[in-house]
Short mmCIF file of N, CA and C in Angstrom, two decimals:
data_model
loop_
_atom_site.label_atom_id
_atom_site.label_comp_id
_atom_site.label_asym_id
_atom_site.label_seq_id
_atom_site.Cartn_x
_atom_site.Cartn_y
_atom_site.Cartn_z
N TYR A 1 47.44 27.90 -13.10
CA TYR A 1 48.29 29.05 -12.95
C TYR A 1 47.53 30.32 -13.34
N ASP A 2 46.96 30.29 -14.54
CA ASP A 2 46.21 31.46 -15.00
C ASP A 2 45.02 31.74 -14.09
N HIS A 3 44.35 30.67 -13.64
CA HIS A 3 43.19 30.83 -12.75
C HIS A 3 43.62 31.45 -11.42
N MET A 4 44.75 31.01 -10.89
CA MET A 4 45.23 31.57 -9.62
C MET A 4 45.53 33.05 -9.76
N GLN A 5 46.09 33.44 -10.88
CA GLN A 5 46.40 34.85 -11.08
C GLN A 5 45.14 35.67 -11.35
N ALA A 6 44.28 35.19 -12.24
CA ALA A 6 43.11 35.97 -12.64
C ALA A 6 42.02 36.00 -11.56
N HIS A 7 41.65 34.82 -11.08
CA HIS A 7 40.52 34.76 -10.14
C HIS A 7 40.90 35.14 -8.72
N TYR A 8 42.02 34.60 -8.26
CA TYR A 8 42.42 34.84 -6.87
C TYR A 8 43.41 35.99 -6.73
N ARG A 9 43.86 36.55 -7.86
CA ARG A 9 44.77 37.68 -7.88
C ARG A 9 46.07 37.40 -7.11
N ILE A 10 46.56 36.19 -7.26
CA ILE A 10 47.84 35.83 -6.64
C ILE A 10 48.94 36.33 -7.56
N PRO A 11 49.83 37.16 -7.07
CA PRO A 11 50.90 37.69 -7.92
C PRO A 11 51.80 36.57 -8.46
N ALA A 12 52.27 36.75 -9.67
CA ALA A 12 53.11 35.74 -10.32
C ALA A 12 54.34 35.41 -9.49
N ASP A 13 54.90 36.39 -8.76
CA ASP A 13 56.10 36.12 -7.98
C ASP A 13 55.81 35.29 -6.73
N GLN A 14 54.54 35.00 -6.46
CA GLN A 14 54.19 34.15 -5.33
C GLN A 14 53.73 32.76 -5.78
N ILE A 15 53.90 32.47 -7.05
CA ILE A 15 53.55 31.16 -7.60
C ILE A 15 54.82 30.48 -8.08
N VAL A 16 55.08 29.29 -7.59
CA VAL A 16 56.21 28.49 -8.06
C VAL A 16 55.60 27.38 -8.90
N MET A 17 55.93 27.37 -10.18
CA MET A 17 55.31 26.41 -11.07
C MET A 17 56.37 25.61 -11.80
N ILE A 18 56.12 24.31 -11.89
CA ILE A 18 56.94 23.47 -12.74
C ILE A 18 55.99 22.82 -13.73
N SER A 19 56.26 23.00 -15.00
CA SER A 19 55.35 22.52 -16.03
C SER A 19 56.10 22.42 -17.34
N THR A 20 55.87 21.34 -18.06
CA THR A 20 56.46 21.23 -19.39
C THR A 20 55.77 22.18 -20.36
N HIS A 21 54.56 22.64 -20.01
CA HIS A 21 53.81 23.53 -20.89
C HIS A 21 54.31 24.98 -20.83
N ARG A 22 54.99 25.35 -19.79
CA ARG A 22 55.41 26.74 -19.64
C ARG A 22 56.93 26.88 -19.63
N GLY A 23 57.62 25.84 -20.01
CA GLY A 23 59.06 25.94 -20.10
C GLY A 23 59.80 25.61 -18.81
N TYR A 24 59.08 25.22 -17.78
CA TYR A 24 59.71 24.81 -16.52
C TYR A 24 59.66 23.29 -16.48
N LEU A 25 60.80 22.65 -16.56
CA LEU A 25 60.80 21.20 -16.61
C LEU A 25 60.24 20.61 -15.32
N SER A 26 59.33 19.69 -15.49
CA SER A 26 58.74 19.03 -14.33
C SER A 26 59.48 17.72 -14.06
N ASP A 27 60.79 17.85 -13.89
CA ASP A 27 61.60 16.71 -13.51
C ASP A 27 61.94 16.82 -12.03
N ARG A 28 62.77 15.94 -11.53
CA ARG A 28 63.10 15.95 -10.10
C ARG A 28 63.80 17.25 -9.71
N ARG A 29 64.63 17.79 -10.59
CA ARG A 29 65.28 19.07 -10.28
C ARG A 29 64.25 20.18 -10.10
N GLY A 30 63.21 20.18 -10.95
CA GLY A 30 62.16 21.17 -10.85
C GLY A 30 61.37 21.04 -9.56
N VAL A 31 61.08 19.80 -9.16
CA VAL A 31 60.37 19.56 -7.91
C VAL A 31 61.22 20.02 -6.73
N ASP A 32 62.50 19.67 -6.75
CA ASP A 32 63.40 20.08 -5.67
C ASP A 32 63.52 21.60 -5.61
N TYR A 33 63.60 22.24 -6.78
CA TYR A 33 63.67 23.70 -6.83
C TYR A 33 62.41 24.32 -6.21
N ALA A 34 61.25 23.80 -6.58
CA ALA A 34 59.99 24.33 -6.04
C ALA A 34 59.95 24.16 -4.52
N ALA A 35 60.34 23.00 -4.02
CA ALA A 35 60.32 22.77 -2.57
C ALA A 35 61.30 23.69 -1.85
N ARG A 36 62.50 23.86 -2.42
CA ARG A 36 63.48 24.78 -1.81
C ARG A 36 62.97 26.22 -1.81
N THR A 37 62.32 26.62 -2.90
CA THR A 37 61.79 27.99 -3.00
C THR A 37 60.72 28.23 -1.95
N VAL A 38 59.84 27.27 -1.78
CA VAL A 38 58.80 27.39 -0.75
C VAL A 38 59.45 27.46 0.63
N LYS A 39 60.41 26.58 0.89
CA LYS A 39 61.08 26.58 2.20
C LYS A 39 61.76 27.92 2.47
N LYS A 40 62.40 28.47 1.46
CA LYS A 40 63.14 29.73 1.61
C LYS A 40 62.20 30.92 1.83
N ASN A 41 61.05 30.92 1.16
CA ASN A 41 60.20 32.10 1.17
C ASN A 41 58.99 32.04 2.09
N ALA A 42 58.52 30.88 2.46
CA ALA A 42 57.31 30.78 3.30
C ALA A 42 57.66 30.99 4.76
N ASP A 43 56.83 31.76 5.43
CA ASP A 43 57.03 31.95 6.87
C ASP A 43 55.73 31.66 7.61
N ALA A 44 55.73 31.90 8.90
CA ALA A 44 54.59 31.55 9.75
C ALA A 44 53.33 32.34 9.45
N ASN A 45 53.42 33.36 8.62
CA ASN A 45 52.24 34.13 8.22
C ASN A 45 51.65 33.65 6.90
N ASP A 46 52.27 32.66 6.29
CA ASP A 46 51.88 32.24 4.95
C ASP A 46 51.03 30.99 4.92
N ARG A 47 50.29 30.89 3.85
CA ARG A 47 49.55 29.69 3.52
C ARG A 47 50.06 29.24 2.16
N ILE A 48 50.43 27.98 2.04
CA ILE A 48 50.86 27.49 0.74
C ILE A 48 49.83 26.50 0.21
N VAL A 49 49.64 26.54 -1.08
CA VAL A 49 48.75 25.61 -1.77
C VAL A 49 49.61 24.87 -2.78
N ILE A 50 49.57 23.55 -2.70
CA ILE A 50 50.35 22.71 -3.59
C ILE A 50 49.36 21.93 -4.45
N TYR A 51 49.51 22.05 -5.74
CA TYR A 51 48.61 21.38 -6.67
C TYR A 51 49.43 20.49 -7.60
N THR A 52 49.01 19.23 -7.72
CA THR A 52 49.68 18.32 -8.65
C THR A 52 48.66 17.74 -9.62
N THR A 53 49.11 17.53 -10.83
CA THR A 53 48.31 16.86 -11.85
C THR A 53 49.28 16.16 -12.79
N GLY A 54 48.79 15.37 -13.65
CA GLY A 54 49.64 14.62 -14.57
C GLY A 54 49.32 13.15 -14.47
N HIS A 55 50.35 12.35 -14.49
CA HIS A 55 50.16 10.90 -14.44
C HIS A 55 50.63 10.37 -13.10
N GLY A 56 49.74 9.71 -12.39
CA GLY A 56 50.09 9.03 -11.15
C GLY A 56 50.02 7.54 -11.35
N LYS A 57 50.75 6.81 -10.53
CA LYS A 57 50.75 5.35 -10.64
C LYS A 57 51.23 4.74 -9.34
N PRO A 58 50.92 3.46 -9.12
CA PRO A 58 51.50 2.79 -7.95
C PRO A 58 53.02 2.75 -8.09
N THR A 59 53.72 2.89 -6.98
CA THR A 59 55.19 2.84 -7.00
C THR A 59 55.61 1.38 -7.06
N PRO A 60 56.38 1.00 -8.08
CA PRO A 60 56.81 -0.39 -8.20
C PRO A 60 57.57 -0.87 -6.97
N GLY A 61 57.16 -2.01 -6.41
CA GLY A 61 57.86 -2.62 -5.29
C GLY A 61 57.64 -1.94 -3.95
N GLU A 62 56.77 -0.95 -3.88
CA GLU A 62 56.52 -0.24 -2.63
C GLU A 62 55.02 -0.14 -2.37
N ASN A 63 54.67 0.11 -1.14
CA ASN A 63 53.27 0.35 -0.79
C ASN A 63 53.03 1.86 -0.80
N SER A 64 53.18 2.46 -1.98
CA SER A 64 52.99 3.90 -2.12
C SER A 64 52.60 4.20 -3.56
N THR A 65 52.35 5.48 -3.81
CA THR A 65 52.03 5.92 -5.16
C THR A 65 53.07 6.93 -5.59
N SER A 66 53.16 7.17 -6.89
CA SER A 66 54.15 8.10 -7.43
C SER A 66 53.52 9.00 -8.47
N LEU A 67 54.14 10.14 -8.65
CA LEU A 67 53.82 11.05 -9.74
C LEU A 67 54.90 10.87 -10.79
N VAL A 68 54.49 10.69 -12.03
CA VAL A 68 55.44 10.51 -13.12
C VAL A 68 55.92 11.90 -13.54
N LEU A 69 57.22 12.11 -13.45
CA LEU A 69 57.82 13.39 -13.80
C LEU A 69 58.29 13.38 -15.25
N TYR A 70 58.71 14.53 -15.72
CA TYR A 70 59.23 14.67 -17.07
C TYR A 70 60.37 13.67 -17.29
N GLY A 71 60.35 12.99 -18.41
CA GLY A 71 61.37 12.01 -18.72
C GLY A 71 61.10 10.64 -18.15
N GLY A 72 59.98 10.48 -17.43
CA GLY A 72 59.61 9.17 -16.89
C GLY A 72 60.08 8.88 -15.48
N ALA A 73 60.85 9.79 -14.89
CA ALA A 73 61.26 9.58 -13.49
C ALA A 73 60.04 9.65 -12.58
N LEU A 74 60.15 9.05 -11.40
CA LEU A 74 59.05 9.03 -10.44
C LEU A 74 59.45 9.76 -9.17
N ILE A 75 58.46 10.37 -8.52
CA ILE A 75 58.64 10.84 -7.15
C ILE A 75 57.52 10.22 -6.34
N SER A 76 57.89 9.54 -5.26
CA SER A 76 56.89 8.85 -4.45
C SER A 76 56.12 9.85 -3.59
N ASP A 77 54.96 9.42 -3.15
CA ASP A 77 54.14 10.27 -2.29
C ASP A 77 54.90 10.67 -1.02
N ARG A 78 55.64 9.75 -0.44
CA ARG A 78 56.39 10.04 0.80
C ARG A 78 57.52 11.04 0.55
N ASP A 79 58.27 10.87 -0.55
CA ASP A 79 59.35 11.82 -0.87
C ASP A 79 58.79 13.21 -1.17
N PHE A 80 57.65 13.24 -1.85
CA PHE A 80 57.01 14.52 -2.17
C PHE A 80 56.58 15.22 -0.88
N ALA A 81 55.93 14.49 0.01
CA ALA A 81 55.48 15.08 1.27
C ALA A 81 56.67 15.57 2.10
N LYS A 82 57.71 14.78 2.16
CA LYS A 82 58.90 15.18 2.92
C LYS A 82 59.47 16.48 2.36
N ALA A 83 59.53 16.60 1.05
CA ALA A 83 60.10 17.81 0.43
C ALA A 83 59.22 19.04 0.67
N PHE A 84 57.91 18.89 0.54
CA PHE A 84 57.04 20.06 0.58
C PHE A 84 56.50 20.40 1.97
N LEU A 85 56.72 19.55 2.94
CA LEU A 85 56.28 19.89 4.30
C LEU A 85 57.41 20.46 5.14
N ASP A 86 58.60 20.55 4.57
CA ASP A 86 59.76 21.11 5.27
C ASP A 86 59.81 22.63 5.02
N ASN A 87 58.90 23.36 5.68
CA ASN A 87 58.85 24.81 5.55
C ASN A 87 58.14 25.38 6.77
N SER A 88 58.11 26.69 6.89
CA SER A 88 57.54 27.35 8.07
C SER A 88 56.14 27.89 7.87
N ALA A 89 55.51 27.60 6.75
CA ALA A 89 54.17 28.13 6.48
C ALA A 89 53.19 27.71 7.56
N ALA A 90 52.29 28.62 7.89
CA ALA A 90 51.28 28.34 8.92
C ALA A 90 50.26 27.32 8.44
N GLN A 91 49.90 27.37 7.17
CA GLN A 91 48.88 26.47 6.63
C GLN A 91 49.38 25.86 5.33
N VAL A 92 49.06 24.58 5.16
CA VAL A 92 49.41 23.88 3.93
C VAL A 92 48.14 23.22 3.39
N THR A 93 47.84 23.46 2.13
CA THR A 93 46.76 22.77 1.44
C THR A 93 47.35 22.04 0.26
N TYR A 94 47.01 20.77 0.14
CA TYR A 94 47.46 19.96 -1.00
C TYR A 94 46.23 19.56 -1.81
N ILE A 95 46.31 19.73 -3.13
CA ILE A 95 45.24 19.31 -4.04
C ILE A 95 45.88 18.40 -5.07
N GLY A 96 45.46 17.15 -5.10
CA GLY A 96 45.99 16.18 -6.05
C GLY A 96 44.95 15.83 -7.09
N ASP A 97 45.28 16.00 -8.36
CA ASP A 97 44.33 15.77 -9.43
C ASP A 97 44.77 14.65 -10.37
N GLN A 98 45.77 13.89 -9.98
CA GLN A 98 46.26 12.80 -10.82
C GLN A 98 45.71 11.46 -10.32
N CYS A 99 45.83 10.44 -11.16
CA CYS A 99 45.44 9.09 -10.74
C CYS A 99 46.22 8.72 -9.48
N TYR A 100 45.58 7.99 -8.60
CA TYR A 100 46.19 7.51 -7.34
C TYR A 100 46.60 8.66 -6.41
N SER A 101 46.02 9.84 -6.60
CA SER A 101 46.40 11.02 -5.80
C SER A 101 46.07 10.87 -4.32
N GLY A 102 45.21 9.94 -3.97
CA GLY A 102 44.92 9.70 -2.56
C GLY A 102 46.15 9.28 -1.78
N GLY A 103 47.10 8.62 -2.44
CA GLY A 103 48.36 8.27 -1.77
C GLY A 103 49.13 9.51 -1.37
N PHE A 104 49.09 10.54 -2.20
CA PHE A 104 49.75 11.81 -1.88
C PHE A 104 49.01 12.51 -0.74
N ALA A 105 47.67 12.47 -0.77
CA ALA A 105 46.89 13.06 0.33
C ALA A 105 47.19 12.34 1.64
N ASP A 106 47.29 11.02 1.59
CA ASP A 106 47.64 10.25 2.79
C ASP A 106 49.02 10.64 3.32
N ALA A 107 50.00 10.73 2.42
CA ALA A 107 51.37 11.07 2.84
C ALA A 107 51.45 12.49 3.39
N MET A 108 50.74 13.42 2.77
CA MET A 108 50.77 14.81 3.23
C MET A 108 50.14 14.96 4.61
N THR A 109 49.20 14.10 4.96
CA THR A 109 48.51 14.22 6.24
C THR A 109 48.97 13.17 7.26
N ALA A 110 50.06 12.48 6.98
CA ALA A 110 50.52 11.41 7.87
C ALA A 110 51.20 11.91 9.14
N GLY A 111 51.71 13.12 9.14
CA GLY A 111 52.45 13.62 10.29
C GLY A 111 51.62 14.54 11.17
N PRO A 112 52.28 15.15 12.13
CA PRO A 112 51.59 16.02 13.08
C PRO A 112 51.25 17.41 12.53
N ARG A 113 51.80 17.75 11.39
CA ARG A 113 51.60 19.07 10.80
C ARG A 113 50.15 19.25 10.35
N GLU A 114 49.61 20.46 10.51
CA GLU A 114 48.25 20.73 10.05
C GLU A 114 48.27 20.87 8.53
N VAL A 115 47.58 19.97 7.86
CA VAL A 115 47.50 19.95 6.41
C VAL A 115 46.07 19.61 6.01
N LEU A 116 45.56 20.33 5.04
CA LEU A 116 44.30 19.96 4.41
C LEU A 116 44.65 19.38 3.06
N ALA A 117 44.22 18.16 2.78
CA ALA A 117 44.57 17.50 1.53
C ALA A 117 43.31 17.01 0.83
N LEU A 118 43.20 17.34 -0.44
CA LEU A 118 42.08 16.93 -1.27
C LEU A 118 42.63 16.14 -2.44
N SER A 119 41.94 15.08 -2.82
CA SER A 119 42.43 14.29 -3.94
C SER A 119 41.27 13.86 -4.83
N ALA A 120 41.56 13.76 -6.11
CA ALA A 120 40.55 13.37 -7.09
C ALA A 120 40.27 11.87 -7.06
N SER A 121 41.14 11.11 -6.42
CA SER A 121 40.94 9.67 -6.29
C SER A 121 41.59 9.19 -5.00
N ASP A 122 41.36 7.94 -4.67
CA ASP A 122 42.07 7.38 -3.53
C ASP A 122 43.39 6.80 -4.03
N SER A 123 44.10 6.09 -3.18
CA SER A 123 45.43 5.59 -3.55
C SER A 123 45.38 4.34 -4.42
N SER A 124 44.19 3.84 -4.73
CA SER A 124 44.07 2.60 -5.49
C SER A 124 43.38 2.76 -6.84
N ASN A 125 43.00 3.99 -7.20
CA ASN A 125 42.19 4.16 -8.40
C ASN A 125 42.67 5.28 -9.31
N THR A 126 42.24 5.16 -10.56
CA THR A 126 42.52 6.19 -11.55
C THR A 126 41.43 7.26 -11.49
N THR A 127 41.64 8.32 -12.25
CA THR A 127 40.67 9.41 -12.32
C THR A 127 40.83 10.11 -13.66
N TYR A 128 39.98 11.06 -13.91
CA TYR A 128 40.12 11.92 -15.08
C TYR A 128 40.66 13.26 -14.59
N CYS A 129 41.86 13.58 -15.00
CA CYS A 129 42.43 14.86 -14.59
C CYS A 129 41.54 16.00 -15.05
N MET A 130 41.50 17.03 -14.28
CA MET A 130 40.74 18.24 -14.52
C MET A 130 39.25 18.10 -14.26
N SER A 131 38.69 16.90 -14.18
CA SER A 131 37.26 16.79 -13.90
C SER A 131 36.97 17.07 -12.43
N PHE A 132 38.00 17.14 -11.61
CA PHE A 132 37.82 17.50 -10.20
C PHE A 132 38.28 18.94 -9.93
N ILE A 133 39.47 19.28 -10.38
CA ILE A 133 40.05 20.58 -10.00
C ILE A 133 39.30 21.75 -10.62
N THR A 134 38.83 21.62 -11.84
CA THR A 134 38.12 22.74 -12.48
C THR A 134 36.85 23.09 -11.71
N PRO A 135 35.96 22.13 -11.41
CA PRO A 135 34.79 22.51 -10.62
C PRO A 135 35.13 22.90 -9.18
N TYR A 136 36.23 22.35 -8.65
CA TYR A 136 36.63 22.72 -7.29
C TYR A 136 36.99 24.20 -7.22
N LEU A 137 37.82 24.65 -8.14
CA LEU A 137 38.20 26.06 -8.15
C LEU A 137 37.01 26.96 -8.45
N ALA A 138 36.13 26.53 -9.35
CA ALA A 138 34.95 27.32 -9.68
C ALA A 138 33.98 27.41 -8.50
N ALA A 139 33.96 26.40 -7.65
CA ALA A 139 33.03 26.38 -6.51
C ALA A 139 33.28 27.52 -5.54
N PHE A 140 34.51 28.02 -5.48
CA PHE A 140 34.81 29.13 -4.57
C PHE A 140 34.10 30.41 -4.98
N ALA A 141 33.80 30.55 -6.27
CA ALA A 141 33.17 31.78 -6.77
C ALA A 141 31.65 31.76 -6.65
N ASP A 142 31.07 30.62 -6.29
CA ASP A 142 29.61 30.51 -6.21
C ASP A 142 29.15 30.72 -4.77
N PRO A 143 28.49 31.84 -4.48
CA PRO A 143 28.07 32.11 -3.10
C PRO A 143 27.08 31.08 -2.56
N ASN A 144 26.42 30.32 -3.43
CA ASN A 144 25.51 29.27 -2.96
C ASN A 144 26.25 28.15 -2.24
N ASN A 145 27.55 28.04 -2.45
CA ASN A 145 28.34 27.00 -1.78
C ASN A 145 28.75 27.40 -0.37
N ASP A 146 28.47 28.63 0.04
CA ASP A 146 28.76 29.09 1.40
C ASP A 146 27.66 28.57 2.33
N THR A 147 27.73 27.29 2.65
CA THR A 147 26.64 26.64 3.39
C THR A 147 26.53 27.08 4.84
N ASN A 148 27.60 27.59 5.42
CA ASN A 148 27.51 28.07 6.81
C ASN A 148 27.26 29.58 6.87
N ASN A 149 27.07 30.19 5.71
CA ASN A 149 26.71 31.61 5.61
C ASN A 149 27.66 32.55 6.35
N ASP A 150 28.96 32.26 6.25
CA ASP A 150 29.93 33.16 6.90
C ASP A 150 30.55 34.14 5.91
N GLY A 151 30.07 34.15 4.66
CA GLY A 151 30.57 35.09 3.67
C GLY A 151 31.73 34.58 2.86
N THR A 152 32.20 33.37 3.12
CA THR A 152 33.35 32.80 2.42
C THR A 152 33.07 31.33 2.11
N VAL A 153 33.45 30.90 0.93
CA VAL A 153 33.37 29.49 0.58
C VAL A 153 34.68 28.84 1.00
N SER A 154 34.60 27.92 1.95
CA SER A 154 35.81 27.26 2.45
C SER A 154 36.19 26.08 1.55
N GLU A 155 37.36 25.50 1.82
CA GLU A 155 37.79 24.32 1.07
C GLU A 155 36.78 23.20 1.21
N ARG A 156 36.27 23.00 2.41
CA ARG A 156 35.28 21.95 2.65
C ARG A 156 33.99 22.21 1.88
N GLU A 157 33.54 23.46 1.87
CA GLU A 157 32.30 23.80 1.19
C GLU A 157 32.46 23.68 -0.34
N ALA A 158 33.64 23.94 -0.86
CA ALA A 158 33.89 23.81 -2.29
C ALA A 158 34.05 22.35 -2.71
N PHE A 159 34.45 21.50 -1.76
CA PHE A 159 34.74 20.11 -2.08
C PHE A 159 33.52 19.34 -2.56
N GLU A 160 32.41 19.44 -1.85
CA GLU A 160 31.25 18.60 -2.18
C GLU A 160 30.67 18.88 -3.56
N PRO A 161 30.43 20.15 -3.97
CA PRO A 161 29.94 20.34 -5.34
C PRO A 161 30.96 19.89 -6.39
N ALA A 162 32.24 20.05 -6.12
CA ALA A 162 33.26 19.60 -7.06
C ALA A 162 33.26 18.08 -7.17
N ARG A 163 33.12 17.42 -6.03
CA ARG A 163 33.07 15.95 -6.01
C ARG A 163 31.87 15.46 -6.82
N ALA A 164 30.72 16.10 -6.63
CA ALA A 164 29.51 15.69 -7.35
C ALA A 164 29.68 15.88 -8.86
N GLN A 165 30.26 16.99 -9.27
CA GLN A 165 30.47 17.22 -10.69
C GLN A 165 31.51 16.26 -11.26
N HIS A 166 32.53 15.95 -10.47
CA HIS A 166 33.56 14.99 -10.85
C HIS A 166 32.92 13.62 -11.12
N LEU A 167 32.01 13.21 -10.26
CA LEU A 167 31.33 11.92 -10.44
C LEU A 167 30.47 11.92 -11.70
N ARG A 168 29.76 13.03 -11.92
CA ARG A 168 28.93 13.12 -13.14
C ARG A 168 29.81 13.04 -14.39
N ALA A 169 30.96 13.70 -14.37
CA ALA A 169 31.86 13.68 -15.52
C ALA A 169 32.39 12.28 -15.79
N ARG A 170 32.54 11.50 -14.73
CA ARG A 170 33.04 10.13 -14.89
C ARG A 170 31.91 9.16 -15.18
N GLY A 171 30.63 9.63 -15.05
CA GLY A 171 29.49 8.78 -15.33
C GLY A 171 29.26 7.71 -14.28
N VAL A 172 29.60 8.02 -13.03
CA VAL A 172 29.41 7.05 -11.94
C VAL A 172 28.64 7.71 -10.80
N LYS A 173 28.03 6.87 -9.95
CA LYS A 173 27.27 7.38 -8.82
C LYS A 173 28.10 7.43 -7.54
N GLU A 174 29.11 6.60 -7.48
CA GLU A 174 29.99 6.61 -6.32
C GLU A 174 31.40 6.88 -6.80
N GLY A 175 32.18 7.50 -5.95
CA GLY A 175 33.53 7.82 -6.37
C GLY A 175 34.49 7.78 -5.22
N ASN A 176 35.69 8.20 -5.52
CA ASN A 176 36.72 8.10 -4.52
C ASN A 176 37.47 9.41 -4.30
N ALA A 177 36.88 10.54 -4.70
CA ALA A 177 37.50 11.82 -4.35
C ALA A 177 37.48 11.92 -2.83
N GLN A 178 38.55 12.45 -2.26
CA GLN A 178 38.69 12.44 -0.81
C GLN A 178 39.13 13.78 -0.28
N ILE A 179 38.80 14.01 0.98
CA ILE A 179 39.30 15.17 1.70
C ILE A 179 39.86 14.66 3.03
N ARG A 180 41.04 15.13 3.40
CA ARG A 180 41.71 14.70 4.63
C ARG A 180 42.22 15.94 5.35
N GLN A 181 42.39 15.77 6.64
CA GLN A 181 42.97 16.86 7.42
C GLN A 181 43.82 16.23 8.51
N SER A 182 44.96 16.88 8.80
CA SER A 182 45.82 16.39 9.86
C SER A 182 46.24 17.56 10.73
N GLY A 183 46.76 17.24 11.88
CA GLY A 183 47.23 18.26 12.79
C GLY A 183 46.83 17.90 14.20
N PRO A 184 47.36 18.62 15.17
CA PRO A 184 47.12 18.28 16.56
C PRO A 184 45.65 18.31 16.96
N ASN A 185 44.85 19.17 16.34
CA ASN A 185 43.45 19.30 16.73
C ASN A 185 42.48 18.79 15.68
N ALA A 186 42.98 18.05 14.72
CA ALA A 186 42.13 17.60 13.63
C ALA A 186 42.05 16.08 13.62
N PRO A 187 40.91 15.54 13.18
CA PRO A 187 40.82 14.09 13.06
C PRO A 187 41.75 13.59 11.97
N LYS A 188 42.23 12.36 12.11
CA LYS A 188 43.13 11.78 11.12
C LYS A 188 42.44 11.71 9.76
N ARG A 189 41.22 11.24 9.76
CA ARG A 189 40.45 11.17 8.51
C ARG A 189 39.07 11.75 8.78
N LEU A 190 38.60 12.48 7.82
CA LEU A 190 37.27 13.05 7.93
C LEU A 190 36.26 12.00 7.46
N PRO A 191 35.02 12.11 7.89
CA PRO A 191 34.01 11.18 7.38
C PRO A 191 33.90 11.29 5.87
N PRO A 192 33.57 10.20 5.19
CA PRO A 192 33.43 10.28 3.74
C PRO A 192 32.35 11.29 3.36
N ALA A 193 32.55 11.96 2.24
CA ALA A 193 31.52 12.90 1.77
C ALA A 193 30.28 12.11 1.40
N SER A 194 29.12 12.65 1.72
CA SER A 194 27.88 11.92 1.45
C SER A 194 27.32 12.31 0.11
#
């Protein structure tokens, strides 16, 4: 939240946040409120960025993953995608930083809507929260990451250095951070990052 305001200069009235740390309960009511607010305010000129972190887990009895909400309630990847993709925004970016966040990336990119989804793990593995998102956001400020030299660091260009730092933080050589894209003109899955 602070990074979005300070670095990207996004006005506070354009950020919908649910967090137990800031007095906004991250329960199902808070998630529903955030989705309704986005639906009410986003139009075809807007780009929305949805970021999740916290505790993720496999959904009991289902072939899906869930985000653990305040009080222990769960929201499945499919219910989350259904709630947050019901809006008129021109562009949707999802960033998942919780364990099993790849399930949310899969659900967000399952339909015909154009969505860019990044996750710190796939749908079968755990991760260390913040070891992906912090370097990902910082990568936008480093002009060396502008590999196509167009003057802007894109989501794709920021992904690879963040993924590499995420792997170093976890002490592994291979990992499961993922990037996906969906939409009428986009491949269902992008090639794995090398």
